[in-house]
XYZ file of C-alpha atoms in Angstrom:
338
model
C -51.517 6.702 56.906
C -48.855 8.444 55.074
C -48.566 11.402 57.717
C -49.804 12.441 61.251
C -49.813 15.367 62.756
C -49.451 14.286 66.401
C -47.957 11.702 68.280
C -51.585 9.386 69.395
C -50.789 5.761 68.664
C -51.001 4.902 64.795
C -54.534 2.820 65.963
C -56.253 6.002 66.383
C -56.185 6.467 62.714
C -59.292 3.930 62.586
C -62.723 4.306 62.880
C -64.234 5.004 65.961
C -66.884 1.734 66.324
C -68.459 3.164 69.207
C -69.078 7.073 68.046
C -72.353 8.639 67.778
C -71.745 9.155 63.738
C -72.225 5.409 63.037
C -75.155 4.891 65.272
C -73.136 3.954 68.262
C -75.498 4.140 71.609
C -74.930 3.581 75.380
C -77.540 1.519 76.377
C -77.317 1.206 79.777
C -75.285 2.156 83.260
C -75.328 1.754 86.740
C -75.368 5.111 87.805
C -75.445 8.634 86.051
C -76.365 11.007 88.459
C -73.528 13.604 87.979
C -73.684 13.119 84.364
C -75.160 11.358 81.073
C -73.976 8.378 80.094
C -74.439 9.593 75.967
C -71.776 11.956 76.463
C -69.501 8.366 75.796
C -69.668 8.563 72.525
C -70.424 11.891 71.209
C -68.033 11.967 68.305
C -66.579 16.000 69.038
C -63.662 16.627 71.497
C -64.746 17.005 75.063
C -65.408 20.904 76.146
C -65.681 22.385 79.306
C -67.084 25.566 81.142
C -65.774 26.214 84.399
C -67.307 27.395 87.417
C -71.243 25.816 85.054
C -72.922 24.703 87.667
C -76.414 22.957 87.668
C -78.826 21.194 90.603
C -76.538 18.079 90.810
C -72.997 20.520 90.235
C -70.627 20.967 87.915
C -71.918 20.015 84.561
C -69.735 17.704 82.580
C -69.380 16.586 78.767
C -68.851 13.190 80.122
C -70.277 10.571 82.307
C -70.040 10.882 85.869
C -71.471 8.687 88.926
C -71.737 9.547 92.297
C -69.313 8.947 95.044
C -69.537 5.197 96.164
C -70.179 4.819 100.038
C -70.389 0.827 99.702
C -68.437 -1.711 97.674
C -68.737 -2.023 94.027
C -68.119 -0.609 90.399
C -69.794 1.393 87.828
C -70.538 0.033 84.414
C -71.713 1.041 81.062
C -72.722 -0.699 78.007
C -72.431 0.481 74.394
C -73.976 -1.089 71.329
C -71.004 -0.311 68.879
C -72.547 1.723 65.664
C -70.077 -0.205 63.700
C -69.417 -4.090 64.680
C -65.811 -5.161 63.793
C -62.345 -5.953 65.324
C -61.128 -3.989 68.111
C -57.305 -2.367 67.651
C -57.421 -0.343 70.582
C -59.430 1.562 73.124
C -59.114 5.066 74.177
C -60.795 6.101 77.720
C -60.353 9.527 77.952
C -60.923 11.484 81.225
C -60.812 15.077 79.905
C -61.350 17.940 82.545
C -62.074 14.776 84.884
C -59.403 15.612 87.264
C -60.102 15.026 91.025
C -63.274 12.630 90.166
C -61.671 10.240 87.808
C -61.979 6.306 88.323
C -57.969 5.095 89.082
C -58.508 1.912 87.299
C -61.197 0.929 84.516
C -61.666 -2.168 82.437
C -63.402 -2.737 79.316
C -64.799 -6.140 77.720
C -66.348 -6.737 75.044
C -69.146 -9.547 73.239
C -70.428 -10.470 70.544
C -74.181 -11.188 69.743
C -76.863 -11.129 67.106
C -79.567 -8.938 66.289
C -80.651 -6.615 68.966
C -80.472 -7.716 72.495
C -81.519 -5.536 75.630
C -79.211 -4.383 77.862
C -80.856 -7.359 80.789
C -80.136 -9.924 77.696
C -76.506 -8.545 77.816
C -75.766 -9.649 81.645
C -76.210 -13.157 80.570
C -73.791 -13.603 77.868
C -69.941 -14.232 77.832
C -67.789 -11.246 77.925
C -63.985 -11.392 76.697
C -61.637 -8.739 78.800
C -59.488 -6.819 76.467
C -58.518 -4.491 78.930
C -57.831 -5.795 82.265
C -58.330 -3.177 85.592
C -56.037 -0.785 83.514
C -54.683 2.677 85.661
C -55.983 5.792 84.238
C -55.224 9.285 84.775
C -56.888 12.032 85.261
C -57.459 14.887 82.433
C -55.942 12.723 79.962
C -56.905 10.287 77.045
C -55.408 6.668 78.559
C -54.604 4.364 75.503
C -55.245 0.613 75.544
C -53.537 -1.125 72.594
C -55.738 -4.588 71.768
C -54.927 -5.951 68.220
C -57.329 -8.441 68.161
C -58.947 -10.256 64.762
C -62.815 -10.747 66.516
C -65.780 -9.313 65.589
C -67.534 -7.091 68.627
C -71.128 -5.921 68.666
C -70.638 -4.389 72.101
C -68.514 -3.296 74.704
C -68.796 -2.690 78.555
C -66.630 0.130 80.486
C -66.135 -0.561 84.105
C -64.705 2.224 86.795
C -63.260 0.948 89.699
C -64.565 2.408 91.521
C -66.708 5.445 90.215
C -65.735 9.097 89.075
C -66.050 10.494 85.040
C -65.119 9.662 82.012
C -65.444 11.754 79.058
C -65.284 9.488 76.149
C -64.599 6.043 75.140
C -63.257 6.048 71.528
C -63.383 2.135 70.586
C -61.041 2.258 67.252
C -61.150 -0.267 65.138
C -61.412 -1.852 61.429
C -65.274 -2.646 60.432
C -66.323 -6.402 59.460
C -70.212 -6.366 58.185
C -72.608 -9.453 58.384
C -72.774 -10.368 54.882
C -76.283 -11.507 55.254
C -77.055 -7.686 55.730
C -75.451 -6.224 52.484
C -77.212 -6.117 48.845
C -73.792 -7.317 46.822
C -75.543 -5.989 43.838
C -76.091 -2.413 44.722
C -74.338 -0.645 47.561
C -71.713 2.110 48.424
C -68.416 0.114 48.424
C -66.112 2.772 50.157
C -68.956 2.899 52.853
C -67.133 2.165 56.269
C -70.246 0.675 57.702
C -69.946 -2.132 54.243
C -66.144 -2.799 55.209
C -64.117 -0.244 53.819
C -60.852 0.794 54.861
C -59.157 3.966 54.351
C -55.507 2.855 53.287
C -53.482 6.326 53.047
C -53.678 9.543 52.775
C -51.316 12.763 51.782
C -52.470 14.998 54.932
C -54.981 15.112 57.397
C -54.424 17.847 59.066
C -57.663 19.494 59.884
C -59.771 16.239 60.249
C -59.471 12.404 59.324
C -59.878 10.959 55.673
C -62.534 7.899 57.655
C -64.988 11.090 57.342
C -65.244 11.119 53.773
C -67.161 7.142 53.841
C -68.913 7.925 57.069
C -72.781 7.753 56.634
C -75.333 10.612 55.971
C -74.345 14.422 55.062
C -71.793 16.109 56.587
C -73.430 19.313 58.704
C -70.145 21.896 58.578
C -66.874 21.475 57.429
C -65.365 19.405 60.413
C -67.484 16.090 59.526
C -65.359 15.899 56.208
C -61.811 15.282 55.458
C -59.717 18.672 54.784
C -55.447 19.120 54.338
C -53.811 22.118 55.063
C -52.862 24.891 52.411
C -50.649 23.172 50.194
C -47.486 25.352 49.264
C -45.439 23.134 47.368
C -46.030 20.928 44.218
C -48.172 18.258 43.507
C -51.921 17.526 45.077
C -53.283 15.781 48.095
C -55.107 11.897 47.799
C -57.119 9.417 49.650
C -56.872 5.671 49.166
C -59.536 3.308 50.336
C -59.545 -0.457 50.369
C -63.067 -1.190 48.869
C -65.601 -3.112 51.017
C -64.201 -5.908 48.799
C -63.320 -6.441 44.615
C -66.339 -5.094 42.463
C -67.139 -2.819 39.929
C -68.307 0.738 40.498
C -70.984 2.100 38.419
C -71.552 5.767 40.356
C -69.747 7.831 41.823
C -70.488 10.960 44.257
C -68.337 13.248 45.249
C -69.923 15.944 47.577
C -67.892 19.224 48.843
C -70.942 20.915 50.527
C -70.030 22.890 53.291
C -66.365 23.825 51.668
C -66.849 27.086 50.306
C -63.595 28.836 49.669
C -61.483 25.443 50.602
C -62.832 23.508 48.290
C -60.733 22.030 45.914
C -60.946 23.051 42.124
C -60.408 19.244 40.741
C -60.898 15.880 41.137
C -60.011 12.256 39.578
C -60.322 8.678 40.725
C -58.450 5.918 39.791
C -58.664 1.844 40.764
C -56.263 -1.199 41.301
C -57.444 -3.903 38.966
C -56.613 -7.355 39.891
C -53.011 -6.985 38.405
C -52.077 -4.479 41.158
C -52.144 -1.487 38.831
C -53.968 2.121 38.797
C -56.859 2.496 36.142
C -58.477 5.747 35.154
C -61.905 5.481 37.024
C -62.905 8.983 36.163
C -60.136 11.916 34.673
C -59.306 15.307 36.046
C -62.688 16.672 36.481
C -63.237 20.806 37.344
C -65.678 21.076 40.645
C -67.790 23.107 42.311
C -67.871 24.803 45.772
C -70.161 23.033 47.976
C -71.572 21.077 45.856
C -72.551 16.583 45.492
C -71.108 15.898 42.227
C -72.484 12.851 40.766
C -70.684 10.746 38.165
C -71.957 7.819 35.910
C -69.010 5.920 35.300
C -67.856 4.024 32.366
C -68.143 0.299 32.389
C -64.841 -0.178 33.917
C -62.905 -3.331 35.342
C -62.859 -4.937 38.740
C -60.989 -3.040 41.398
C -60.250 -3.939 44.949
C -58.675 -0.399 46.062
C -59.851 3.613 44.780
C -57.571 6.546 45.121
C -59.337 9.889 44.588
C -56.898 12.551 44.258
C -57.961 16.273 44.553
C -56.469 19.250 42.948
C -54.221 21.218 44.310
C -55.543 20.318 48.237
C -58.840 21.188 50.068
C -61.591 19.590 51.568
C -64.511 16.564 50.679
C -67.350 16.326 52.544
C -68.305 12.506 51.516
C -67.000 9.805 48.666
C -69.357 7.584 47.726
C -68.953 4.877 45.236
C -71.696 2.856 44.163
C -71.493 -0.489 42.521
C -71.840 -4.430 43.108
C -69.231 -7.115 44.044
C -68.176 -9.405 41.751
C -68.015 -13.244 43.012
C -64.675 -12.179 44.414
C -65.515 -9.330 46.645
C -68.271 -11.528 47.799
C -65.882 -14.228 48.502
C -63.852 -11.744 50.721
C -66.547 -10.366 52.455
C -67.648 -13.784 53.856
C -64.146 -14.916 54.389
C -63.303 -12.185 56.521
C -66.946 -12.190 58.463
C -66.254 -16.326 59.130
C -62.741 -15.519 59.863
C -63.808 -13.075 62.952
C -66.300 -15.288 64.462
C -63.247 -17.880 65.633
């Protein structure tokens, strides 16, 4: 990314695999009675109501287990709503202050299709973060930089306590044998897309705009802040791999009077340069714009630019992958298998 506004490792940037948004789902822990397990992956910021109690006390936007009187560790597991290689792990213990677990771990597998969480116990785990110290009331980073494709991962406390969230960032690697090459959204994160830069992100993250379904209010898309001084704001997206997009869609609902008053697209053809995808174009306020495009060449990367800054809700570009893109779709699935 071209600019941050805080100082959170640059790995945060990615995706969250594990959040709620993409499908994400804890299926299973050893204990929950203080509070859910869900609360994992819920995609918002942790909040907090003191002095809330309820019949098992203070409710949390976390998970909590009770206190341990015997030997052992709590675990959960969490289907990841996006499979793909693991940069980093955040395990944040928000408003978890004298309950938090000193030390956690996380692992992570990979497996096919759908397994139960019993199935899970039996297969081989790789550690990518081992019996790490956490804080209390604080998000605890865990840099990993690995290449391999995860489906799943498993948090461990040592030995109990809360944990807000467990933000499992990473870059998304589909199964080929799950994608239509001839028809699909090929800035969809869920297909492989990456987002490659971006002018500002100050109110939320540019990985919204290729996130799946609508956006429900203005935080679930990408918005920059009032822009004072020249020029306009941009996105760039590395395209689930080289193809040709027929259809565009680019939907501001929600963004009323932020929305911004233009919008073009351009693509890098296989020379490395910027073609006109679709010119200058005068939107709408909330409003999913839809664009046929013209027959255009093959592109590998998309930059939509807006006019003079604003918000998006979603960017959606639908088209097929040439023999190329297909190519680099199964090269880099193979590749994270190893």
């Amino acid at each position: 990314m071209e600019e941050t506004v805080n100082d959170r490792p640059e790995w945060t940037a990615r995706p969250d695999l594990a959040s709620r948004t993409f499908g994400g789902t804890v299926m299973w822990a050893t204990d929950e009675l203080f509070a859910e397990k869900e609360n994992l992956v819920n995609p918002w910021a942790p909040a907090h109501q003191p002095e809330t109690f309820g019949p098992k006390g203070q409710v949390y936007d976390g998970w909590e287990t009770r206190r341990h009187r015997e030997p052992g560790d709590d675990q959960a597991v969490v289907r990841l709503g996006l499979a793909g290689a693991i940069t980093g792990v955040v395990v944040d213990t928000a408003f978890f202050k004298g309950n938090y677990p000193p030390f956690v771990s996380v692992e992570a597998c990979a497996v096919e299709g759908y397994p139960s969480a019993a199935e899970l116990s039996d297969v081989d785990w790789d550690v990518l973060v081992k019996r790490g110290g956490a804080k209390g009331h604080a998000e605890n980073f865990f840099e990993i930089g690995g290449s391999k494709r995860y489906t799943h991962v498993r948090l461990t406390m040592h030995p109990d306590g809360g944990v807000a969230r467990l933000r499992v960032h990473g870059t998304p690697i589909p199964d080929p044998a799950l994608l239509d090459p001839g028809a699909l959204d090929l800035a969809a994160l869920e297909n492989g897309a990456v987002v490659t830069g971006c002018s500002d992100m100050f109110y939320s993250s540019p990985n919204n705009l290729f996130s799946p379904g609508l956006a429900a209010h203005q935080a679930e898309g990408w918005e920059t802040a009032r822009r004072r001084a020249d020029g306009n704001d941009w996105v760039t997206v590395r395209l689930a791999g080289a193809g040709v997009v027929r259809f565009a869609e680019l939907d501001n609902s929600n963004l009323k009077g932020n929305a911004p008053g233009w919008a073009a697209l351009s693509g890098r053809d296989g020379d490395g340069e910027w073609v006109e995808l679709l010119p200058k174009t005068r939107l709408q306020p909330d409003t999913r714009h839809r664009f046929a495009l013209a027959s255009g060449p093959e592109v590998t990367e998309v930059r939509l630019d807006i006019y003079p800054d604003g918000g998006m809700a979603r960017l959606r570009l639908f088209g097929a992958l040439t023999d190329r893109g297909r190519a680099d779709v199964a090269s880099r699935f193979e590749a994270s298998r190893s």
